[in-house]
Short mmCIF file of C-alpha atoms (C1' of nucleotides) in Angstrom, two decimals:
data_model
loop_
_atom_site.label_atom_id
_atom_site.label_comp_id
_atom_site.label_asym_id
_atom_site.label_seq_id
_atom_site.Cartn_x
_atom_site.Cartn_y
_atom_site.Cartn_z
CA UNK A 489 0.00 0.00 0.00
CA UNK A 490 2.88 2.26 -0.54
CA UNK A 491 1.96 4.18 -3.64
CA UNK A 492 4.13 4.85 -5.70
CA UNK A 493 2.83 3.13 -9.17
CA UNK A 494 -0.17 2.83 -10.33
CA UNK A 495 -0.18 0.07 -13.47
CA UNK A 496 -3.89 -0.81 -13.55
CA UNK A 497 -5.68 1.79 -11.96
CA UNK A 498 -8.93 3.01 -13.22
CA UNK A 499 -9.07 6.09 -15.23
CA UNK A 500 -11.22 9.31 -14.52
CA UNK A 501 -14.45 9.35 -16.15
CA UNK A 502 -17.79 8.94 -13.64
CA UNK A 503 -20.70 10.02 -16.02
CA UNK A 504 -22.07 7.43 -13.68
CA UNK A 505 -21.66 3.94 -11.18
CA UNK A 506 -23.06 1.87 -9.15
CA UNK A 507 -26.81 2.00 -8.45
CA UNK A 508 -28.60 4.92 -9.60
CA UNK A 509 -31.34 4.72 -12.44
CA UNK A 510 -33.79 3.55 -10.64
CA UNK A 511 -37.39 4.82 -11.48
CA UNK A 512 -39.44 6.39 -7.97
CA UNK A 513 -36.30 8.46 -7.08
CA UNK A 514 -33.70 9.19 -8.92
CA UNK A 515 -32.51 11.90 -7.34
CA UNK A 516 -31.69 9.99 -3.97
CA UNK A 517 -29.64 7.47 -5.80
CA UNK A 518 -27.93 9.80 -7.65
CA UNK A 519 -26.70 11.15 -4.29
CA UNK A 520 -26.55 8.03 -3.10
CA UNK A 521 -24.43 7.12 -5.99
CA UNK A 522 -22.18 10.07 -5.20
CA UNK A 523 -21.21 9.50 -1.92
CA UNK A 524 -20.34 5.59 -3.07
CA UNK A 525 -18.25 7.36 -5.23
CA UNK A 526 -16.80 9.88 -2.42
CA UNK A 527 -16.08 7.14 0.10
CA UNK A 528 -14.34 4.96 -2.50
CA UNK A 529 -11.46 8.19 -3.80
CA UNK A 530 -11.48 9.40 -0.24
CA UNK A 531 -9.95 6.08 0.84
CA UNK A 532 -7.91 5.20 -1.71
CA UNK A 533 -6.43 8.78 -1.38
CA UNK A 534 -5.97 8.18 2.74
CA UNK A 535 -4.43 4.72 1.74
CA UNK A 536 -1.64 6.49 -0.39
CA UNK A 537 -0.52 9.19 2.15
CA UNK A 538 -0.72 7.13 5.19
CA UNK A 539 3.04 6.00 7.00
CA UNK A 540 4.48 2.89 5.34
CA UNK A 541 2.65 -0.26 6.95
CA UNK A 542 -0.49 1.88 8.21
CA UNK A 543 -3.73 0.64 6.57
CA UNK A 544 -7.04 2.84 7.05
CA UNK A 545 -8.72 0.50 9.28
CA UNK A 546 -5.12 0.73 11.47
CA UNK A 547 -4.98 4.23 11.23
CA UNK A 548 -8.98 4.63 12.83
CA UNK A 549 -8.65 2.78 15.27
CA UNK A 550 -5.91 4.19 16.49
CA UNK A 551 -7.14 8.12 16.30
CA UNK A 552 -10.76 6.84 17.88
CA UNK A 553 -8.95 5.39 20.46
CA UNK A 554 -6.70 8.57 21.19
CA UNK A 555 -9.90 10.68 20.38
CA UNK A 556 -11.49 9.35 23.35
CA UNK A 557 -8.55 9.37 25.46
CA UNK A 558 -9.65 5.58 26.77
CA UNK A 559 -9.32 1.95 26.19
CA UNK A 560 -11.52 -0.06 24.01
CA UNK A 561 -12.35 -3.91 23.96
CA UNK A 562 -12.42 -5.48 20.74
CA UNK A 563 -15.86 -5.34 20.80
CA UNK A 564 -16.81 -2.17 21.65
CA UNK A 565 -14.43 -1.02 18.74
CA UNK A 566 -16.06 -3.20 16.29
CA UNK A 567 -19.09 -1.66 16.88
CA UNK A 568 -17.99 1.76 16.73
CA UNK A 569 -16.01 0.71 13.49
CA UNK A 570 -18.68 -0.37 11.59
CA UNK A 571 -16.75 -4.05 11.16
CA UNK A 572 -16.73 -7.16 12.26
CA UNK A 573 -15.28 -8.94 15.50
CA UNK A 574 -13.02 -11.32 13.55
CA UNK A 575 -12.32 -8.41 11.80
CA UNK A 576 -11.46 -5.82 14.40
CA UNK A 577 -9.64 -8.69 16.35
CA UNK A 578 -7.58 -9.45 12.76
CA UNK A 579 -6.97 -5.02 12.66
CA UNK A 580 -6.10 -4.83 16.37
CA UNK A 581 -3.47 -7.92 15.89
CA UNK A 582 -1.77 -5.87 13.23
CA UNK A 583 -1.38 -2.90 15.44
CA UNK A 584 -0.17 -5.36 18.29
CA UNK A 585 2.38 -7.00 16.05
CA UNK A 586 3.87 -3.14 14.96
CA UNK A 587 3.47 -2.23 19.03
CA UNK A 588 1.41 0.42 18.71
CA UNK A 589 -0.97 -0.87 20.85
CA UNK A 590 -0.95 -3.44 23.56
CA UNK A 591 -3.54 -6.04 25.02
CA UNK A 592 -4.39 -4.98 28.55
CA UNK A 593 -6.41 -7.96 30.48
CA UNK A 594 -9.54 -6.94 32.56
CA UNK A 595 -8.85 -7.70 36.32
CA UNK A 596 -13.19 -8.73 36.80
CA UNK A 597 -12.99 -10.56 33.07
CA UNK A 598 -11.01 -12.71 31.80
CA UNK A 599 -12.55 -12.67 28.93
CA UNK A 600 -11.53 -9.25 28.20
CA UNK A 601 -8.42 -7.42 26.77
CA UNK A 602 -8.87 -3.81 26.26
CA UNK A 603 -6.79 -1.89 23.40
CA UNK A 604 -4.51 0.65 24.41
CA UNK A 605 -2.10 2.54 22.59
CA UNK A 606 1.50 2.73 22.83
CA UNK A 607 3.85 5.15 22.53
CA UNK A 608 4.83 4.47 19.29
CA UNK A 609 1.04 4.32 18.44
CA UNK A 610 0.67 7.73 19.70
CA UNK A 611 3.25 8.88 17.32
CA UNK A 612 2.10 6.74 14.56
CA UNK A 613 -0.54 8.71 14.57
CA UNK A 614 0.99 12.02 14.99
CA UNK A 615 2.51 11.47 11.68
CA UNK A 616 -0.45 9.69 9.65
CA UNK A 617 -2.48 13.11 10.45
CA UNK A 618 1.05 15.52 9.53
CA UNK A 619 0.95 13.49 6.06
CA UNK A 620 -2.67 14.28 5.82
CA UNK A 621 -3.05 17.78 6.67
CA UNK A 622 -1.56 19.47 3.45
CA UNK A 623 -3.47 16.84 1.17
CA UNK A 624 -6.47 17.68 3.54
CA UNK A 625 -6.47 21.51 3.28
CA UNK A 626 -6.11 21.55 -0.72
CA UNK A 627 -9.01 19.20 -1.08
CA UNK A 628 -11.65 19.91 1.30
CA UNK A 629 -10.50 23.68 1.83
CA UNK A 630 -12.51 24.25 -1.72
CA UNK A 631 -15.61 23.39 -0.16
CA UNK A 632 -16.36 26.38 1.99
CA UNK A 633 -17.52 26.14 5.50
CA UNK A 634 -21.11 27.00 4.43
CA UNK A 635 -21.56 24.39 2.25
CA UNK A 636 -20.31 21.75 4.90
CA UNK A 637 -22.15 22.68 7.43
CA UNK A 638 -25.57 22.94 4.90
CA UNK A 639 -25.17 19.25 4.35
CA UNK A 640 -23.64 17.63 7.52
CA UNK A 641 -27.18 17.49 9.22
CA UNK A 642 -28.65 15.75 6.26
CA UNK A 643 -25.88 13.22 6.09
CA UNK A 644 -26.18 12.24 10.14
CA UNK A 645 -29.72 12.42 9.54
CA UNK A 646 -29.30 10.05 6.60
CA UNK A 647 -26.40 8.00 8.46
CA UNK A 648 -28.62 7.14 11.61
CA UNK A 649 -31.49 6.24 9.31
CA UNK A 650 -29.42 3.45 7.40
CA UNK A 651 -27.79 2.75 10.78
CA UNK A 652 -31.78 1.47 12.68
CA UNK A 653 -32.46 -0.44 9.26
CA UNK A 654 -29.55 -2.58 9.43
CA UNK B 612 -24.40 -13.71 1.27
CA UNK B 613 -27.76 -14.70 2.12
CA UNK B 614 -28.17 -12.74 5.07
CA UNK B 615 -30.36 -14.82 7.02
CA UNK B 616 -28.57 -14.94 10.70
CA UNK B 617 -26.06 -12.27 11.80
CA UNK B 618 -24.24 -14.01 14.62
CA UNK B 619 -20.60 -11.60 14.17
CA UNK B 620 -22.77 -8.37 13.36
CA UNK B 621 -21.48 -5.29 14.11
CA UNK B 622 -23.91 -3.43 17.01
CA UNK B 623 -25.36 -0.35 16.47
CA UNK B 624 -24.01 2.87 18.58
CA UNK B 625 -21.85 5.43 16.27
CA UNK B 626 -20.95 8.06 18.46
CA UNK B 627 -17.60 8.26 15.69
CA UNK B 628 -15.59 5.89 13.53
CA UNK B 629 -12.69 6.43 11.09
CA UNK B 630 -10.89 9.61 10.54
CA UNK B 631 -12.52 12.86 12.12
CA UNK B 632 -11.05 14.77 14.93
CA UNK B 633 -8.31 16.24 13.18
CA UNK B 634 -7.38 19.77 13.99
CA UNK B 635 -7.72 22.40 11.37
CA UNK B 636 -11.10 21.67 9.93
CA UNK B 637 -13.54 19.76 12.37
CA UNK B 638 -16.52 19.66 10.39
CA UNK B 639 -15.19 18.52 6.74
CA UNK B 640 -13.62 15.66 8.70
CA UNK B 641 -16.97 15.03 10.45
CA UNK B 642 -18.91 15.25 7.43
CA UNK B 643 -16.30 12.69 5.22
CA UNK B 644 -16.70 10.61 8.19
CA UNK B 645 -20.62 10.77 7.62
CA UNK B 646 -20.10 9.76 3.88
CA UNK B 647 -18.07 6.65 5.10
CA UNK B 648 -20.30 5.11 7.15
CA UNK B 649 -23.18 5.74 4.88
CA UNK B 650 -21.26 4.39 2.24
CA UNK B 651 -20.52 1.31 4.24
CA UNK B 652 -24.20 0.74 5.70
CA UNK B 653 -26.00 1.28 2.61
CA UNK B 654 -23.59 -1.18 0.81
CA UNK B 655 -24.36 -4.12 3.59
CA UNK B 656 -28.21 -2.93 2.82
CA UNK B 657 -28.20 -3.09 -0.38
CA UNK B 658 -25.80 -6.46 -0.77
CA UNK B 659 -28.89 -8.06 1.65
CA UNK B 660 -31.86 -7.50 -0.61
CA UNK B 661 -30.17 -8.56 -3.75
CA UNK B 662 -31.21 -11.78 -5.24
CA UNK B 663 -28.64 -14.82 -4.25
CA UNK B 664 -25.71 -15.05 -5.72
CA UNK B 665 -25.64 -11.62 -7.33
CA UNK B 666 -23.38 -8.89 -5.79
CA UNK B 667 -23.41 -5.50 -5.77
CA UNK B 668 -20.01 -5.53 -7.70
CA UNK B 669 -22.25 -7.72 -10.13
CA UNK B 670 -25.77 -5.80 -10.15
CA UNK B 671 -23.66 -2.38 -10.70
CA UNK B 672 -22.56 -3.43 -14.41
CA UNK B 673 -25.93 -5.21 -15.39
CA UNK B 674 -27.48 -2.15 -14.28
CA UNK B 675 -25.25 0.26 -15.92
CA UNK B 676 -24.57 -1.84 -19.29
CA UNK B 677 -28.67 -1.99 -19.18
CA UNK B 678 -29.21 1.89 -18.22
CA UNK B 679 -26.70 3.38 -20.91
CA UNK B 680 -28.44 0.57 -23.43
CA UNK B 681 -24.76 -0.65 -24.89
CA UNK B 682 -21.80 -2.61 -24.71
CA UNK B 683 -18.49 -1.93 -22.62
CA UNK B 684 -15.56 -3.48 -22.96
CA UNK B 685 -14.00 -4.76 -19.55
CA UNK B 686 -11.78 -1.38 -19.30
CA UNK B 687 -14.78 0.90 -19.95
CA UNK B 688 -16.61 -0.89 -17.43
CA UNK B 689 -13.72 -0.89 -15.23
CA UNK B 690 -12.71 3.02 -15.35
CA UNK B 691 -16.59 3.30 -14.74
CA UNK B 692 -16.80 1.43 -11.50
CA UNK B 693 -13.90 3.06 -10.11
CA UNK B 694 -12.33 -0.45 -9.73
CA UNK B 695 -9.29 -2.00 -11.07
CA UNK B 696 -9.09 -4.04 -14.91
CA UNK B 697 -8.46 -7.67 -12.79
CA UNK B 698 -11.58 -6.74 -10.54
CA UNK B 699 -13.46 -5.88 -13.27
CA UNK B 700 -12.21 -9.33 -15.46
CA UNK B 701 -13.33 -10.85 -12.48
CA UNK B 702 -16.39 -9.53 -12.36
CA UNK B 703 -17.51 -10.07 -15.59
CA UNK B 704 -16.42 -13.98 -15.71
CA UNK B 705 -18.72 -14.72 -12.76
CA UNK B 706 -21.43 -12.81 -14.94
CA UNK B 707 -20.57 -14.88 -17.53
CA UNK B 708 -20.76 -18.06 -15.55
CA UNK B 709 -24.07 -17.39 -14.65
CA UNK B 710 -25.16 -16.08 -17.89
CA UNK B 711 -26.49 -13.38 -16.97
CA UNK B 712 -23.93 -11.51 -19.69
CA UNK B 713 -21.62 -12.82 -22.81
CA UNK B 714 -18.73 -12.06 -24.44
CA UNK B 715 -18.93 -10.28 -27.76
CA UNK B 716 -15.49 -10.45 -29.99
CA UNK B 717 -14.88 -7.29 -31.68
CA UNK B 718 -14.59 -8.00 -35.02
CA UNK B 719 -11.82 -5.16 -35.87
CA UNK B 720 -9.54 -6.03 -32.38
CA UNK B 721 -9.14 -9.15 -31.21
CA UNK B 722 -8.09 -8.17 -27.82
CA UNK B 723 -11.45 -6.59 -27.42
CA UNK B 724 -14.29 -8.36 -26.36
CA UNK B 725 -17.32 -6.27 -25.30
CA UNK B 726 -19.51 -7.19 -22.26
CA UNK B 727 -23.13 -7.70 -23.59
CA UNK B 728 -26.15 -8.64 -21.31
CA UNK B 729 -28.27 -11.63 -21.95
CA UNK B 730 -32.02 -11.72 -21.22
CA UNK B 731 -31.30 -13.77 -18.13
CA UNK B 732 -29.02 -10.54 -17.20
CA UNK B 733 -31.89 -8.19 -17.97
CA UNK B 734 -34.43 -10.59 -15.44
CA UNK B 735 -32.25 -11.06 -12.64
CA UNK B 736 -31.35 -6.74 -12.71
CA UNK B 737 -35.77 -6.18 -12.94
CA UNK B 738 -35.75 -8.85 -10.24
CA UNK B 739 -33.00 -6.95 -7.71
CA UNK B 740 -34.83 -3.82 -8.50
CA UNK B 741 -38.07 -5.06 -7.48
CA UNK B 742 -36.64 -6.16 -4.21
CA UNK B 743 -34.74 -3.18 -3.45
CA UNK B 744 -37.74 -0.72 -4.36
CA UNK B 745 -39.69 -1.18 -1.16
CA UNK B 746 -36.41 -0.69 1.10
CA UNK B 747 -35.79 2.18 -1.03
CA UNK B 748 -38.91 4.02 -0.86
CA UNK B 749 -38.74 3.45 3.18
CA UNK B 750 -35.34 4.60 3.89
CA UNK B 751 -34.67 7.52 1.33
CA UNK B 752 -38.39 8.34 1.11
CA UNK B 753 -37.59 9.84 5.06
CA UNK B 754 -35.21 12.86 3.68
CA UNK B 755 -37.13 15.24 1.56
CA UNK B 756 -36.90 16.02 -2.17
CA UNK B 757 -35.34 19.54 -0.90
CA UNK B 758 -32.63 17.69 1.48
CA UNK B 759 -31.98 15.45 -1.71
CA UNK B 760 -31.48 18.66 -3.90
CA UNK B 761 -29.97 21.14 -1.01
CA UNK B 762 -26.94 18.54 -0.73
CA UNK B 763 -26.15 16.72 -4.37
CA UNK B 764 -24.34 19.92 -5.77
CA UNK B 765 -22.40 19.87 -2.97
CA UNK B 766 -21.64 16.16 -2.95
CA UNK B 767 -20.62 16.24 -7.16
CA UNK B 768 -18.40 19.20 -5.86
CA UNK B 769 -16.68 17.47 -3.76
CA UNK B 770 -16.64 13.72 -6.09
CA UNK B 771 -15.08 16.07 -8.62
CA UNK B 772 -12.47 17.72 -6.77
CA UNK B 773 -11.24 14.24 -5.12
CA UNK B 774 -11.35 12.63 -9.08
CA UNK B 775 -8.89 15.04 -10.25
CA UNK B 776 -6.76 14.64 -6.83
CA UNK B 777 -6.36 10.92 -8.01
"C1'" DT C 1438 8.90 -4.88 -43.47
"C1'" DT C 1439 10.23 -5.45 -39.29
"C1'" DG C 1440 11.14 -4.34 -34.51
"C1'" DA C 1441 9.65 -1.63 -30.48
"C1'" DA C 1442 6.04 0.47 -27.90
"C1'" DA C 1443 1.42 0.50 -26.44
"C1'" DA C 1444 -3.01 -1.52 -25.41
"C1'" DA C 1445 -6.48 -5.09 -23.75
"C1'" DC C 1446 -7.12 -8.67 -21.17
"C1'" DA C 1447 -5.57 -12.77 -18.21
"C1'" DT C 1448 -3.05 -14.80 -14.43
"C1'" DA C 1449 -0.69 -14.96 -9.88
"C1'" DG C 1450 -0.09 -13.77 -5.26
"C1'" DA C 1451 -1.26 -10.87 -1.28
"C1'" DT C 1452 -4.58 -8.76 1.84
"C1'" DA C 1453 -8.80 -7.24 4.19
"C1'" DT C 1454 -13.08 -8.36 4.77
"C1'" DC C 1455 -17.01 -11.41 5.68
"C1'" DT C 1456 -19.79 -15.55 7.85
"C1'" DA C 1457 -19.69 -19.61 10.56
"C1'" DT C 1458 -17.81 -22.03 14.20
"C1'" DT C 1459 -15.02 -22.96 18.35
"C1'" DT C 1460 -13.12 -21.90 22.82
"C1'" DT C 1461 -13.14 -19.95 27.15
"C1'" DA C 1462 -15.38 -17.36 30.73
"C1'" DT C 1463 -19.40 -15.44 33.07
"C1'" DA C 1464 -24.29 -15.20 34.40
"C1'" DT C 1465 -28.56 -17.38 35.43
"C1'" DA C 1466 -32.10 -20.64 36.49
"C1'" DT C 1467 -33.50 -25.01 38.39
"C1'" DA D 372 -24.48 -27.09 42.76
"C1'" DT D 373 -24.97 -27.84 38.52
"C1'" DA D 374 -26.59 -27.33 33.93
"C1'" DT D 375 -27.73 -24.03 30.44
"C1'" DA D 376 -27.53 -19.71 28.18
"C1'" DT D 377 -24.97 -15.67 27.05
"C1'" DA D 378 -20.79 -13.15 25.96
"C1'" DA D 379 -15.90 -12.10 24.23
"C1'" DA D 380 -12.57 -13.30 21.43
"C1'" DA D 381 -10.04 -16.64 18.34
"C1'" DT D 382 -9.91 -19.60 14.36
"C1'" DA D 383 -11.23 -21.40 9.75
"C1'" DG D 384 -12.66 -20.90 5.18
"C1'" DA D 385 -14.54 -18.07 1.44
"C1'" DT D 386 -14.55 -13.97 -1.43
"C1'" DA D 387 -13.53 -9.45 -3.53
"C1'" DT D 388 -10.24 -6.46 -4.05
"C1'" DC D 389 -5.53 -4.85 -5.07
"C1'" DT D 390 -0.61 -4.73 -7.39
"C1'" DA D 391 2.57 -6.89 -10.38
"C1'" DT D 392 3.34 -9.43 -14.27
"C1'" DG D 393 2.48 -12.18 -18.56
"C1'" DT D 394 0.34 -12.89 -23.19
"C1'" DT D 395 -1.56 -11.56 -27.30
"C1'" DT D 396 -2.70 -8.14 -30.64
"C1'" DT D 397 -2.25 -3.71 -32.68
"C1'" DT D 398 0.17 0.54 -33.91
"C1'" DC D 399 3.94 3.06 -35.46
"C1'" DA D 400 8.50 4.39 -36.77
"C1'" DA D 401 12.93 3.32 -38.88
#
DNA sequence: TTGAAAAACATAGATATCTATTTTATATAT
DNA sequence: ATATATAAAATAGATATCTATGTTTTTCAA
């Protein structure tokens, strides 16, 4: 996930995608189409300035769990991940392996091993966000504060929606 | 992908997830972090009500080959899908194994072969339509028209400037 | 005309995700 | 107290995606 070539990547060109076309509504799925779209180049363009050996998923849970200022079980950050258990256990193995985090075992649960970051983690993270900030402030400095804030309470409204259907 | 039981589901509660909290510009990061769980959940929706065997990878170029009313070859339809030329290959071969598309040879370039749809294809797309309308019309029909219109400029804004930033 | 570059697709190997199941530990009901 | 149900995490197997590379065909320049 370093980067640097790019052989067989797709070329520009998004008269249109996934869904969208459907009869009732076609304005929702074109939006809906949109932010497919959106989510998909905002990732891939996360993926490509990240630290060597950092993957998205790596990089999230570390910031949540430095957001927060707490420690996490596996579980807990699944949920709030949107992935997963085997999943988040598979992420938070990674991030064990690098030592940016460490396993710490619940006195009252054996069962349990919170997630809590390292040193190193804390840094880790440092950096990924450095990388990010220039990229960050050309791209989504174009949209101006206005127009995020007209749509951010349509897209929670839209998130929580799709988020009781599930 | 049957979705019948959900024993490793995630749990709802999204209080956050991926990037956000950076410094600089709270709110762009909040609303990108909107986009990518919406992205995500309406993606696991979507890939639930789909007839078996048929993935959303899959429905997308039925539904686009049937929508624009031609043939692609496999780079078209790649560049389209904002995936790679492998993924799309890939793609298309399990369409092909089901029939639900077929292989034309271009008679001027051999290496060509455009992706054409088959009636079967044109069924099974009606038939995933049909299921999806009802979810549709329940989930999307809850944000108005106005919401719909007040934030798709904004969202094709943004899907452009992160294209070119490729 | 022939050799090199480019283009379209296929193949190979790696990775991140998912669902299903297993293991271990805790909580609860009989 | 003991058996059963629930919960947290690990493991196994499948799949969709990616990058890198190979193969075949076409284009173009010497």
């Amino acid at each position: 996930m370093t980067g640097k070539d790019k052989p067989s990547k797709p070329e520009p060109s998004h008269k249109d995608a996934a869904p969208a076309g459907l009869p009732g509504d076609p304005r929702a799925f074109a939006v809906m189409t949109e932010i497919s779209i959106i989510a998909h180049l905002a990732d891939n363009l996360f993926a490509r300035v990240l630290p060597d050996g950092l993957t998205v998923a790596q990089f999230a849970v570390l910031n949540h769990l430095l957001r927060l200022k707490k420690e996490e079980t596996i579980g807990e950050l699944a949920s709030a991940h949107q992935v997963s258990q085997p999943t988040m256990s598979s992420t938070v193995r990674k991030l064990e392996d690098k030592k940016l985090v460490r396993l710490v075992p619940d006195a009252g649960d054996r069962r349990i091993k919170r997630v809590a970051v390292t040193r190193a983690g804390e840094a880790m993270r440092g950096e990924a966000v450095a990388r990010m900030r220039p990229l960050a402030g050309e791209l989504l400095g174009q949209i101006g504060e206005e127009d995020w804030a007209r749509i951010h309470p349509v897209l929670t409204r839209l998130r929580i929606l799709l988020d009781k259907a599930r």
